[in-house]
mmCIF file of C-alpha atoms in Angstrom:
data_model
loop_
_atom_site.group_PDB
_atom_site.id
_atom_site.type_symbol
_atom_site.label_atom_id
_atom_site.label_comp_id
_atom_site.label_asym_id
_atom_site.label_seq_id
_atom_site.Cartn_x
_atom_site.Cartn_y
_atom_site.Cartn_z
ATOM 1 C CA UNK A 1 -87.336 162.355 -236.281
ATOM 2 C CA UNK A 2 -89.925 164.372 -234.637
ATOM 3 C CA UNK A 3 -88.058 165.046 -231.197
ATOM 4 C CA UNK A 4 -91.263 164.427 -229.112
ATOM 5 C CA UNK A 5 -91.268 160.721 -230.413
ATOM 6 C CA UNK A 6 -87.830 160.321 -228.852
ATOM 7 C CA UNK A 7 -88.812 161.423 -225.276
ATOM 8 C CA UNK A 8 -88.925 158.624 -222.675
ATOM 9 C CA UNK A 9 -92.401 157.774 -221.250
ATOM 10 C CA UNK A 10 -93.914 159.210 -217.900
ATOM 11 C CA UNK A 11 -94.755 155.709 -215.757
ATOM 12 C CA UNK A 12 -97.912 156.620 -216.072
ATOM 13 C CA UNK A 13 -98.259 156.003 -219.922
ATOM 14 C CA UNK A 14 -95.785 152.790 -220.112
ATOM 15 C CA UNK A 15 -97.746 150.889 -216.785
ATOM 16 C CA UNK A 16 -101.329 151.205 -218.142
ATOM 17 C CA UNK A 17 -99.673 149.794 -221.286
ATOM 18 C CA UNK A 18 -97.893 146.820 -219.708
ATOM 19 C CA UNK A 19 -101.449 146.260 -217.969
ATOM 20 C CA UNK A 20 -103.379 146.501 -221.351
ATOM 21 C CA UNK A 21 -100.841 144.303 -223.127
ATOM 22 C CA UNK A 22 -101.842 141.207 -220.432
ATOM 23 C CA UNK A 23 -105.252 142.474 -220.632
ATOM 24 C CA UNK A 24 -105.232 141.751 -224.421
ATOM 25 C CA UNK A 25 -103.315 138.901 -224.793
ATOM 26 C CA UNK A 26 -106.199 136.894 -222.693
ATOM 27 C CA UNK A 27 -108.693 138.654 -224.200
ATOM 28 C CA UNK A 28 -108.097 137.762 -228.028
ATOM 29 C CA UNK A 29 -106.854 134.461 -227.727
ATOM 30 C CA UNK A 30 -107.098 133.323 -224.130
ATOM 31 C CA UNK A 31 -102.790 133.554 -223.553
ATOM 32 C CA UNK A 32 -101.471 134.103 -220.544
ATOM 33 C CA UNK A 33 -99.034 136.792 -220.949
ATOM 34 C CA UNK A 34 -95.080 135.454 -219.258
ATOM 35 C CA UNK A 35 -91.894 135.932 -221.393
ATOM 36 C CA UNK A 36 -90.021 133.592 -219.858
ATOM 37 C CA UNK A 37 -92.028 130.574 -220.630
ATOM 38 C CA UNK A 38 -90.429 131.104 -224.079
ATOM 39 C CA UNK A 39 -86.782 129.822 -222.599
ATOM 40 C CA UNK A 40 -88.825 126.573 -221.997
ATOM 41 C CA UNK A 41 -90.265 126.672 -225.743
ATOM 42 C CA UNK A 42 -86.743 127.608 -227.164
ATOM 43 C CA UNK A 43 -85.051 124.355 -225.302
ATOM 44 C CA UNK A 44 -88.044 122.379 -226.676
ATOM 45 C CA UNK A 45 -88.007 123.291 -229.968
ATOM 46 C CA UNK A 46 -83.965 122.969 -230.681
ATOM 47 C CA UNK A 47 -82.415 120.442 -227.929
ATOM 48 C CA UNK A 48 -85.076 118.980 -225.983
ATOM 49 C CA UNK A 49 -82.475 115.982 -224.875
ATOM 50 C CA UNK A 50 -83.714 113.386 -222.953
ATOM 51 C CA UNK A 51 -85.111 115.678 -220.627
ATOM 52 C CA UNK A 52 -88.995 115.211 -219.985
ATOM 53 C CA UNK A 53 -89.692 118.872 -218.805
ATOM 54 C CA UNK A 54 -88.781 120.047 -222.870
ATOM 55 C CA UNK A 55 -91.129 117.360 -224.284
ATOM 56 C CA UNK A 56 -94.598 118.640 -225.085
ATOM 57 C CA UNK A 57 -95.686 119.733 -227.831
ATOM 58 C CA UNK A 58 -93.756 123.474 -227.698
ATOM 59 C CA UNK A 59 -95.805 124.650 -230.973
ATOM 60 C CA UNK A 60 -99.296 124.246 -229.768
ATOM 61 C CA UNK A 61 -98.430 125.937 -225.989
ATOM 62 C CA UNK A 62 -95.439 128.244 -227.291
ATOM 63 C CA UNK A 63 -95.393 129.356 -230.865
ATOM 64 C CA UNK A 64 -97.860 132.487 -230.024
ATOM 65 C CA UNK A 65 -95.570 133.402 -227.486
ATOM 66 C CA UNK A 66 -92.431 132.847 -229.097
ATOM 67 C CA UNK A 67 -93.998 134.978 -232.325
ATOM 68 C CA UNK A 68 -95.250 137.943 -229.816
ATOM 69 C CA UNK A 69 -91.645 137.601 -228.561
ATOM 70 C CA UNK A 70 -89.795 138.245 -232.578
ATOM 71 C CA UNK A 71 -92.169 140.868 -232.121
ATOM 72 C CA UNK A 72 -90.440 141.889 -228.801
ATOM 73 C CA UNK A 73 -86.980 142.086 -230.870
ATOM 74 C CA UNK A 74 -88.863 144.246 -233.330
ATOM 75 C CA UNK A 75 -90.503 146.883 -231.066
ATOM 76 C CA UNK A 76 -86.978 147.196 -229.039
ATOM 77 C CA UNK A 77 -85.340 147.867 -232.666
ATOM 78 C CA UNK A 78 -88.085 150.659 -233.092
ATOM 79 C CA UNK A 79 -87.886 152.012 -229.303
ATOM 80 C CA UNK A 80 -84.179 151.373 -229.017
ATOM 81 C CA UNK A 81 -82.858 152.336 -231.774
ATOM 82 C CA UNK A 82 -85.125 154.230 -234.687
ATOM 83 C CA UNK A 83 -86.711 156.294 -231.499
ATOM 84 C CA UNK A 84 -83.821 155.829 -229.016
ATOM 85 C CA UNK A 85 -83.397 158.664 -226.537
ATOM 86 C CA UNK A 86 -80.657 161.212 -227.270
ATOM 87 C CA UNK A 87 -80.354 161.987 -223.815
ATOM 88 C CA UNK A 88 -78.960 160.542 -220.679
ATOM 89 C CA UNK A 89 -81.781 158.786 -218.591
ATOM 90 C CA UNK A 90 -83.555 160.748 -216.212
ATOM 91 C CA UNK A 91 -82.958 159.185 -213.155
ATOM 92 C CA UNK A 92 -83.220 160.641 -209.836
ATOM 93 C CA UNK A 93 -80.102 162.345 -208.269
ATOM 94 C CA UNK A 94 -79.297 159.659 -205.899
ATOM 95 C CA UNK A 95 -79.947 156.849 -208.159
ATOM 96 C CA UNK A 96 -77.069 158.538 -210.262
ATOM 97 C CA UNK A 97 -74.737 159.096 -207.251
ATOM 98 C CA UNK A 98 -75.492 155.310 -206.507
ATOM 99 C CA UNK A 99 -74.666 154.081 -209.905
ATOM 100 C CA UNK A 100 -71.517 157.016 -210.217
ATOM 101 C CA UNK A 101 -70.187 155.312 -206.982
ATOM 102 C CA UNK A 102 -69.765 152.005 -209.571
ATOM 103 C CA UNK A 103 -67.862 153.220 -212.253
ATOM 104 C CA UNK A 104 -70.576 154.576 -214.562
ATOM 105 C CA UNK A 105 -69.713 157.465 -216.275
ATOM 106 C CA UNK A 106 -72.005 157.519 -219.390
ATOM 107 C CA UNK A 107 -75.684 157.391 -218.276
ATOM 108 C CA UNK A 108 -77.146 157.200 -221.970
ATOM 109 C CA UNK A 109 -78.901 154.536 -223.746
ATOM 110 C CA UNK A 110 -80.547 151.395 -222.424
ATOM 111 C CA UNK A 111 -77.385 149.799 -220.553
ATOM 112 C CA UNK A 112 -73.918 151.215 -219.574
ATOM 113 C CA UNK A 113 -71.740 150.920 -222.825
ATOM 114 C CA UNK A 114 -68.927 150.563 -220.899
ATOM 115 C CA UNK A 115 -69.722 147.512 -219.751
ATOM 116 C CA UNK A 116 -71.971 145.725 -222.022
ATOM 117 C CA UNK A 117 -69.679 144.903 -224.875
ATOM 118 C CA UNK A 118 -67.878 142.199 -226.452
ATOM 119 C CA UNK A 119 -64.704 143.061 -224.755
ATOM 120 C CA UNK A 120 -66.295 142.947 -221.348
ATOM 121 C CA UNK A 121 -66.688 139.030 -221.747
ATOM 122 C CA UNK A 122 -62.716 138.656 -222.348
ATOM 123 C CA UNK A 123 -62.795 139.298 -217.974
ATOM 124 C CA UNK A 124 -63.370 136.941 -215.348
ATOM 125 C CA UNK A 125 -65.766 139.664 -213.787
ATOM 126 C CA UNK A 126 -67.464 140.500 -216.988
ATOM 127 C CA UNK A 127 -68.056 136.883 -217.954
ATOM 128 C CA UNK A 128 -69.588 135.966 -214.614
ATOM 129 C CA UNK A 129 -71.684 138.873 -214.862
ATOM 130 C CA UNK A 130 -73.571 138.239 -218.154
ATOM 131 C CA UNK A 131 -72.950 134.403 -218.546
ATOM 132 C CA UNK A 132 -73.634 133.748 -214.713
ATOM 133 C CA UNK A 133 -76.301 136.474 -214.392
ATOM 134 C CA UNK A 134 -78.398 135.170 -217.581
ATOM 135 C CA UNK A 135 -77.930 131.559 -216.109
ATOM 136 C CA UNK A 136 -79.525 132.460 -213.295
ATOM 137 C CA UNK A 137 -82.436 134.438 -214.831
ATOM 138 C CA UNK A 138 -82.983 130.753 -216.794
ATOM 139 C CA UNK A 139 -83.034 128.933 -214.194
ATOM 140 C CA UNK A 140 -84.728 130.554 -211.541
ATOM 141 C CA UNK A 141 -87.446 131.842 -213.841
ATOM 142 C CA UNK A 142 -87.714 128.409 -214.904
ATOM 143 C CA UNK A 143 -87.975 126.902 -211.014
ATOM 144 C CA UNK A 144 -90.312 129.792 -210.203
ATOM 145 C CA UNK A 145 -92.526 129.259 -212.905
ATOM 146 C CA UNK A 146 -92.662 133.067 -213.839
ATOM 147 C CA UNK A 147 -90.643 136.070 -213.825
ATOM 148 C CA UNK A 148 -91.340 139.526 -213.592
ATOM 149 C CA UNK A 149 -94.452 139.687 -215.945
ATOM 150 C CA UNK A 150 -95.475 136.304 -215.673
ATOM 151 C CA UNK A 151 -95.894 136.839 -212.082
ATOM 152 C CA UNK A 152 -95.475 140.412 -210.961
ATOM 153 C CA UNK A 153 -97.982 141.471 -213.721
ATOM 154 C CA UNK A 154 -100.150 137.990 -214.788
ATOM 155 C CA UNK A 155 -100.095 136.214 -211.457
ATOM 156 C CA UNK A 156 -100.556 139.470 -209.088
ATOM 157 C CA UNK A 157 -103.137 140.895 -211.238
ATOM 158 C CA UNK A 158 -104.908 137.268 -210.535
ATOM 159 C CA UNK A 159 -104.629 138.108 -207.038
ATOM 160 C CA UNK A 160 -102.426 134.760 -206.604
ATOM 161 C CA UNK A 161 -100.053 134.146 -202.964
ATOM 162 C CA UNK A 162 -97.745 131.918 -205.180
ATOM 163 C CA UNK A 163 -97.176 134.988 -207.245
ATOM 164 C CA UNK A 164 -96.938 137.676 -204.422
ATOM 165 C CA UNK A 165 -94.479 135.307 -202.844
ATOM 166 C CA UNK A 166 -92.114 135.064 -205.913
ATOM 167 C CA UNK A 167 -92.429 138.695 -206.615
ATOM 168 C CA UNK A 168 -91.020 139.527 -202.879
ATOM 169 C CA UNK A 169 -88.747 137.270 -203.705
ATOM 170 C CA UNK A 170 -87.125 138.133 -206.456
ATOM 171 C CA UNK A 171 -87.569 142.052 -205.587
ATOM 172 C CA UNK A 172 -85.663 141.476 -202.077
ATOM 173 C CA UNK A 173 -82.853 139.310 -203.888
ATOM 174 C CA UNK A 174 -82.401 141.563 -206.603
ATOM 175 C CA UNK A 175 -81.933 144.710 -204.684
ATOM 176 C CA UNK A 176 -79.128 142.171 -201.813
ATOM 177 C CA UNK A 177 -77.552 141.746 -205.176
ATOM 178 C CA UNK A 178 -77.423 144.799 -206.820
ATOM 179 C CA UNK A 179 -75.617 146.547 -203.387
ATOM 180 C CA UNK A 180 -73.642 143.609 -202.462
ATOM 181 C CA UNK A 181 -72.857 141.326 -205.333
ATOM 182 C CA UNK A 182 -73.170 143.265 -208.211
ATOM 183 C CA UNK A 183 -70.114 145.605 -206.549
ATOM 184 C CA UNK A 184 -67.946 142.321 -207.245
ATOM 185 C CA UNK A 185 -68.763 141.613 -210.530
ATOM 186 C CA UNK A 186 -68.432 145.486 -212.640
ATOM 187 C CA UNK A 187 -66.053 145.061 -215.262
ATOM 188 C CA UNK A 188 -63.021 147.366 -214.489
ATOM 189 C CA UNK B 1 -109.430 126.926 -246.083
ATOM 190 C CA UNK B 2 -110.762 123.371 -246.555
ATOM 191 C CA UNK B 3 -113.601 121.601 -244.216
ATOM 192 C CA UNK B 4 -112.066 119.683 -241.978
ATOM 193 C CA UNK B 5 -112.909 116.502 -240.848
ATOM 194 C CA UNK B 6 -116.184 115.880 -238.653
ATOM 195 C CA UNK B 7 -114.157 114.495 -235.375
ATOM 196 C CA UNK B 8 -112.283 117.660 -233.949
ATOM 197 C CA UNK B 9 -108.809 117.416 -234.083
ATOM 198 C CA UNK B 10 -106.437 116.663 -231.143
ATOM 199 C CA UNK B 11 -105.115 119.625 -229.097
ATOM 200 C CA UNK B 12 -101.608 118.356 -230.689
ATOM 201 C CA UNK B 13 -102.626 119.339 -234.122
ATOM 202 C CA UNK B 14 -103.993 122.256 -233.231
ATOM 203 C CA UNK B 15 -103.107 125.303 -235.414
ATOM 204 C CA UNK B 16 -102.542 128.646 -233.933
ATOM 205 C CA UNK B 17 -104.622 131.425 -235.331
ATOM 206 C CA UNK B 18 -103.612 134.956 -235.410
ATOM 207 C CA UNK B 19 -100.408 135.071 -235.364
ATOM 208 C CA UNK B 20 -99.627 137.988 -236.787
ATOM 209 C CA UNK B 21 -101.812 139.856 -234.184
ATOM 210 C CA UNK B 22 -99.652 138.449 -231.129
ATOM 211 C CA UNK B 23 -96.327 139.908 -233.515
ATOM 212 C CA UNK B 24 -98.060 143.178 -233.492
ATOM 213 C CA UNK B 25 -98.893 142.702 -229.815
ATOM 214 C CA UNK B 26 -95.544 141.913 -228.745
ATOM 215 C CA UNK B 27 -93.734 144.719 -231.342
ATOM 216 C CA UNK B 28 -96.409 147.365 -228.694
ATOM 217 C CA UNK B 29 -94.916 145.545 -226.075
ATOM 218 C CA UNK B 30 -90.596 145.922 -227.218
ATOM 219 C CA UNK B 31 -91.791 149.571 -227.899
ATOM 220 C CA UNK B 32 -93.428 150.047 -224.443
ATOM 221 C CA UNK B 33 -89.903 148.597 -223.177
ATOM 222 C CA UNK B 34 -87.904 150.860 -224.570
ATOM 223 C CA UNK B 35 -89.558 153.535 -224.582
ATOM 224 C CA UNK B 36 -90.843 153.070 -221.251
ATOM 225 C CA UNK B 37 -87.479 152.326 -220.035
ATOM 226 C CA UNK B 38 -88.655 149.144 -218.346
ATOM 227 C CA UNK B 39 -85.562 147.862 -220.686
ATOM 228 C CA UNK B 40 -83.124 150.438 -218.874
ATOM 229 C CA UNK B 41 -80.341 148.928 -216.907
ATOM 230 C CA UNK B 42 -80.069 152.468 -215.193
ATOM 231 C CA UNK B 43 -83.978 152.100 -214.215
ATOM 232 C CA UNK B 44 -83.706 148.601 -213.072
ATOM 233 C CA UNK B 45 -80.793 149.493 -210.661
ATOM 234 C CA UNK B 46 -82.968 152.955 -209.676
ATOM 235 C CA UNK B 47 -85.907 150.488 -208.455
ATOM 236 C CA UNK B 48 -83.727 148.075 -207.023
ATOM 237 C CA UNK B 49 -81.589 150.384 -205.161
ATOM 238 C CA UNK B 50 -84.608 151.962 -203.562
ATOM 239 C CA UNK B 51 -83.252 155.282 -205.131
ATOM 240 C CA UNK B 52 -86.471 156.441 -207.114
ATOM 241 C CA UNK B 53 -90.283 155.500 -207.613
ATOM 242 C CA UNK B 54 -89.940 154.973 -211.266
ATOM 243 C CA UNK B 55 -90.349 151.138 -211.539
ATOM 244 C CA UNK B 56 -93.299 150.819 -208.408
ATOM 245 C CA UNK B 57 -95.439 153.274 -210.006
ATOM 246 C CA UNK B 58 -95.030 151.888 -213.393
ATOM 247 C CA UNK B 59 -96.021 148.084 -211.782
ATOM 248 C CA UNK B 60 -98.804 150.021 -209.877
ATOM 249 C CA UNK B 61 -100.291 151.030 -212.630
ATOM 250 C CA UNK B 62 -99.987 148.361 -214.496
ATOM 251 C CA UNK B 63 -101.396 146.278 -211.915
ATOM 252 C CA UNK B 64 -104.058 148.639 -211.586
ATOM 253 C CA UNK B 65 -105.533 148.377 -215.317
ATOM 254 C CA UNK B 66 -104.345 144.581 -215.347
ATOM 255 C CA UNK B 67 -106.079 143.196 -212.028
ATOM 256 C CA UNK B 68 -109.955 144.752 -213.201
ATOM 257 C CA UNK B 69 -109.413 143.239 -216.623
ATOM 258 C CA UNK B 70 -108.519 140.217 -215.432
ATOM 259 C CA UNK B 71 -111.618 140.146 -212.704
ATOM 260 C CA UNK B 72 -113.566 141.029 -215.732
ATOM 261 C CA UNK B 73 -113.070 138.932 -218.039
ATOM 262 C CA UNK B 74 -113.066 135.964 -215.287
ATOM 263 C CA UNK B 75 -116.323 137.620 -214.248
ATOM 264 C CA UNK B 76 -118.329 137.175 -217.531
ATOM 265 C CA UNK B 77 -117.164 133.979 -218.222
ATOM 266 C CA UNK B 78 -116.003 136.045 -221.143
ATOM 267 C CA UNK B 79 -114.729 134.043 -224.129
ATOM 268 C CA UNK B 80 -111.716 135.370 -226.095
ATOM 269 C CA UNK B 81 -111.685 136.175 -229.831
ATOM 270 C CA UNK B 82 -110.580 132.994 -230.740
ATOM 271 C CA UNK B 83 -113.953 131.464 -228.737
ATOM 272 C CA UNK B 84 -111.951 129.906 -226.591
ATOM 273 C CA UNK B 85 -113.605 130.281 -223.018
ATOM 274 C CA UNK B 86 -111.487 132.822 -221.173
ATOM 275 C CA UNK B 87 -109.397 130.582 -218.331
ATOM 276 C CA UNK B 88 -106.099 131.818 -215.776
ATOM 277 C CA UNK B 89 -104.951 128.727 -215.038
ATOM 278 C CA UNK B 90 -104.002 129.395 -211.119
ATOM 279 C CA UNK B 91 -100.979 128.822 -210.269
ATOM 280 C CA UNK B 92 -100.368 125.749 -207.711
ATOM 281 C CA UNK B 93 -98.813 126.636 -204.375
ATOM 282 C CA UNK B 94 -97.469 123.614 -203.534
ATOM 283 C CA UNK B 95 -95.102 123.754 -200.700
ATOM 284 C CA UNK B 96 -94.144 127.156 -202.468
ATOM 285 C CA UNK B 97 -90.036 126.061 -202.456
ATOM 286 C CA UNK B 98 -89.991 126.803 -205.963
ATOM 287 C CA UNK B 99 -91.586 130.182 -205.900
ATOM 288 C CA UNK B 100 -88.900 131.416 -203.080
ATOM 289 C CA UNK B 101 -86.007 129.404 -204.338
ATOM 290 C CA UNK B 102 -86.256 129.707 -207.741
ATOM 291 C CA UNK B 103 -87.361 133.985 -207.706
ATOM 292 C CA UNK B 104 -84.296 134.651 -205.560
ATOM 293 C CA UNK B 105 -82.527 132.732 -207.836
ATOM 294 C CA UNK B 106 -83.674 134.841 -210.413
ATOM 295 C CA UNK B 107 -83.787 137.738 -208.483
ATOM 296 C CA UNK B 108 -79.785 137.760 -207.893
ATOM 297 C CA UNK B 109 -79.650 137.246 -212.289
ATOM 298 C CA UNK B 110 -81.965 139.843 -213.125
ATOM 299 C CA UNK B 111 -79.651 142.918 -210.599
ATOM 300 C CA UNK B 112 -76.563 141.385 -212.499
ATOM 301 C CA UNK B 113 -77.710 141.973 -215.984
ATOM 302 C CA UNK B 114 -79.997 144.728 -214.821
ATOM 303 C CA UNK B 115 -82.649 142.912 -217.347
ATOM 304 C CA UNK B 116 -85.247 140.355 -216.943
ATOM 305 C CA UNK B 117 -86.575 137.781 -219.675
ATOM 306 C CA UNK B 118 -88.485 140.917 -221.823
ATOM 307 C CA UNK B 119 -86.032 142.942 -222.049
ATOM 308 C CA UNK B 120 -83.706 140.643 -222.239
ATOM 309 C CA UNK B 121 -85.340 140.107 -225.930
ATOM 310 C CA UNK B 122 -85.988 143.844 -226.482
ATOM 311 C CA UNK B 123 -82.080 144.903 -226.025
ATOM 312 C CA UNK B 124 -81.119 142.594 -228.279
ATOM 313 C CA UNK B 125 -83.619 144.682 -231.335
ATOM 314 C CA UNK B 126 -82.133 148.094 -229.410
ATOM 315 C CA UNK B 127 -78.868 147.071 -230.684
ATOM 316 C CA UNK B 128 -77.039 145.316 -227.308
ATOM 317 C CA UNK B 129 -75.801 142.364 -229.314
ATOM 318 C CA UNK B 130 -73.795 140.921 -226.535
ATOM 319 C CA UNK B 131 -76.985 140.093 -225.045
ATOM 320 C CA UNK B 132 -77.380 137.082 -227.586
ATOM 321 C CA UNK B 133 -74.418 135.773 -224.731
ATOM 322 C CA UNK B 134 -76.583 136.605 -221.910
ATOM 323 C CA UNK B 135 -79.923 135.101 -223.808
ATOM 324 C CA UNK B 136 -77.994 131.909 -224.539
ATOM 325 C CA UNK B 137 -76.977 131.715 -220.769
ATOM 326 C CA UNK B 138 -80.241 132.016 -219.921
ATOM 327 C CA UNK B 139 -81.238 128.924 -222.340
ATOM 328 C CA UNK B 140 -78.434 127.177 -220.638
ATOM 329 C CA UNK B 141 -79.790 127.635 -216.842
ATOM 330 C CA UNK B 142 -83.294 126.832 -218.362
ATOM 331 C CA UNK B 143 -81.807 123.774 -219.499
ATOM 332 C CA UNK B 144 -79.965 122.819 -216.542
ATOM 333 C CA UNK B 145 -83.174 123.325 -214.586
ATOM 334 C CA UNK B 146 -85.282 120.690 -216.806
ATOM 335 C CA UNK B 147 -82.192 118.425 -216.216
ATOM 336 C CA UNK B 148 -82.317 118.684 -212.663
ATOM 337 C CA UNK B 149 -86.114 119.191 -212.135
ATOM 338 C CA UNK B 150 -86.950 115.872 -210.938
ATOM 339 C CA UNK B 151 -84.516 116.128 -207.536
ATOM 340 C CA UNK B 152 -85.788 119.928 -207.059
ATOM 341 C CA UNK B 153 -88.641 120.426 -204.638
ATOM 342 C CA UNK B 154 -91.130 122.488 -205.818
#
């Protein structure tokens, strides 16, 4: 593979991206562009219960979204894999000293290999991190109506307060968490 | 394609066009992820950490092609390519519990995992296959939520 392909992008290539991907998705078919609306359509479409938030009829609101999200699955095959970058990520010098002070030792690909794997779940600290940490991305996302593109990209671009206050939100918990709780939770 | 009937059908029955173009759309957008490292557990932490720019410039910029667009589009009473008049639906403020409650909520998920609902999807193609746990988790909290939403204020 050409070795320019497998470069990371400069921010200012993958934001005016982000921004043209919302941009597009309301332009050719009216869609307001949120990923995590598809948790909702998911629940709807395989075990809605007897719970009245999951019934609606998930195909005509979700099944563009969840299609642009198999697509999702298919671009991070191409960028994560087919293109991945060889390289350890190029973040700054105290973002590494920050992340060294955790136990992270390899700083290539996506997420720390160490710590992502199958074996990871067989600890109490592993298994609250992924199982209790993708809970909580459900269900808050869910509460909040949003997440981070549905509101920090969508809603803020729309110039909406419900959407600037979810975004401070969810920025100022996310960074208590990542010094103070996420400290508790590293696999070891 | 046949003629269909002269009454126009119920939203229910209505059948999504273009389908394949929101695929291609949202393959762009797993690539930007990646490649953009939006999808990087190390650049989430970076941002959230307050230990590089990364992440706020990328948001900045997106924000800054995104919010014209938008105003754009909501200017000309633009209609999309499907015809479809070109609506944001606002979101309702409410007492704004839910926005607070439920982002710090998810705010506390996304530093554990170090990945929010898009990426969440685009690890899994990169190749992270324990995030299929961490995606079914998230189905379970979204689940939970439904269950519970009529006692939640929003």
């Amino acid at each position: 593979m050409v070795p320019f392909l497998l470069k990371p992008w400069p921010w200012y290539v993958t934001g005016p991206l982000v921004g043209l991907v919302a941009v597009g998705l309301l332009a050719i078919g009216n869609k307001p562009f949120g990923l995590s609306a598809n948790l909702r359509h998911m629940c709807a479409a395989t075990f809605p219960g007897r719970v009245a938030f999951f019934k609606y009829d998930w195909r005509g609101a979700g099944l563009w979204n969840l299609v642009f999200v198999a697509g999702v699955v298919a671009g991070g095959f191409v960028g994560g894999v087919l293109l991945a970058n060889p390289d350890p990520v190029a973040i700054t010098p105290q973002a590494q000293a920050s992340l060294a002070a955790l136990g992270i030792r390899d700083f290539t690909g996506l997420v720390p290999r160490q710590w992502f794997t199958w074996h990871a779940l067989l600890s109490v600290r592993g298994l609250l991190m992924m199982v209790g940490g993708g809970f909580l991305v459900g269900f808050g996302t869910s509460w909040a109506g949003g997440c981070t593109s549905g509101h920090g990209i969508s809603g803020l671009a729309d110039l909406q307060s419900a959407s600037l206050i979810a975004v401070i939100s969810f920025f100022a918990a996310g960074a208590a968490a990542s010094f103070f709780l996420l400290p508790l939770l590293v696999p070891r | 394609m046949t003629a269909s009937p002269a009454l126009a059908p119920p939203p229910a029955q209505h059948r999504e066009r273009l389908l394949g173009t929101y695929f291609c759309m949202g393959v762009l957008f797993g690539i930007v992820l990646t490649k953009g490292e939006l999808a990087s557990w190390f650049r989430i932490q970076e941002a959230l950490r307050f230990k590089g720019p990364y992440l706020y410039e990328v948001f900045a910029s997106a924000l800054a092609v995104a919010a014209p667009g938008f105003a754009l589009l909501k200017r000309r009473r633009a209609r999309a390519l499907t015809g479809e008049p070109i609506v944001v639906p606002p979101k309702r403020l409410g007492s704004g519990v839910r926005y607070v409650a439920g982002s710090v909520l998810f705010g506390l998920g996304w530093a554990l995992i170090g990945a929010c609902p898009g990426p969440m999807f685009a690890l899994l193609g990169a190749g992270v296959g324990v995030m299929s746990v961490v995606w079914v988790a998230a189905l379970g909290g979204t689940w939970v939520y439904g269950w519970l939403r009529p006692s939640l204020p929003h």
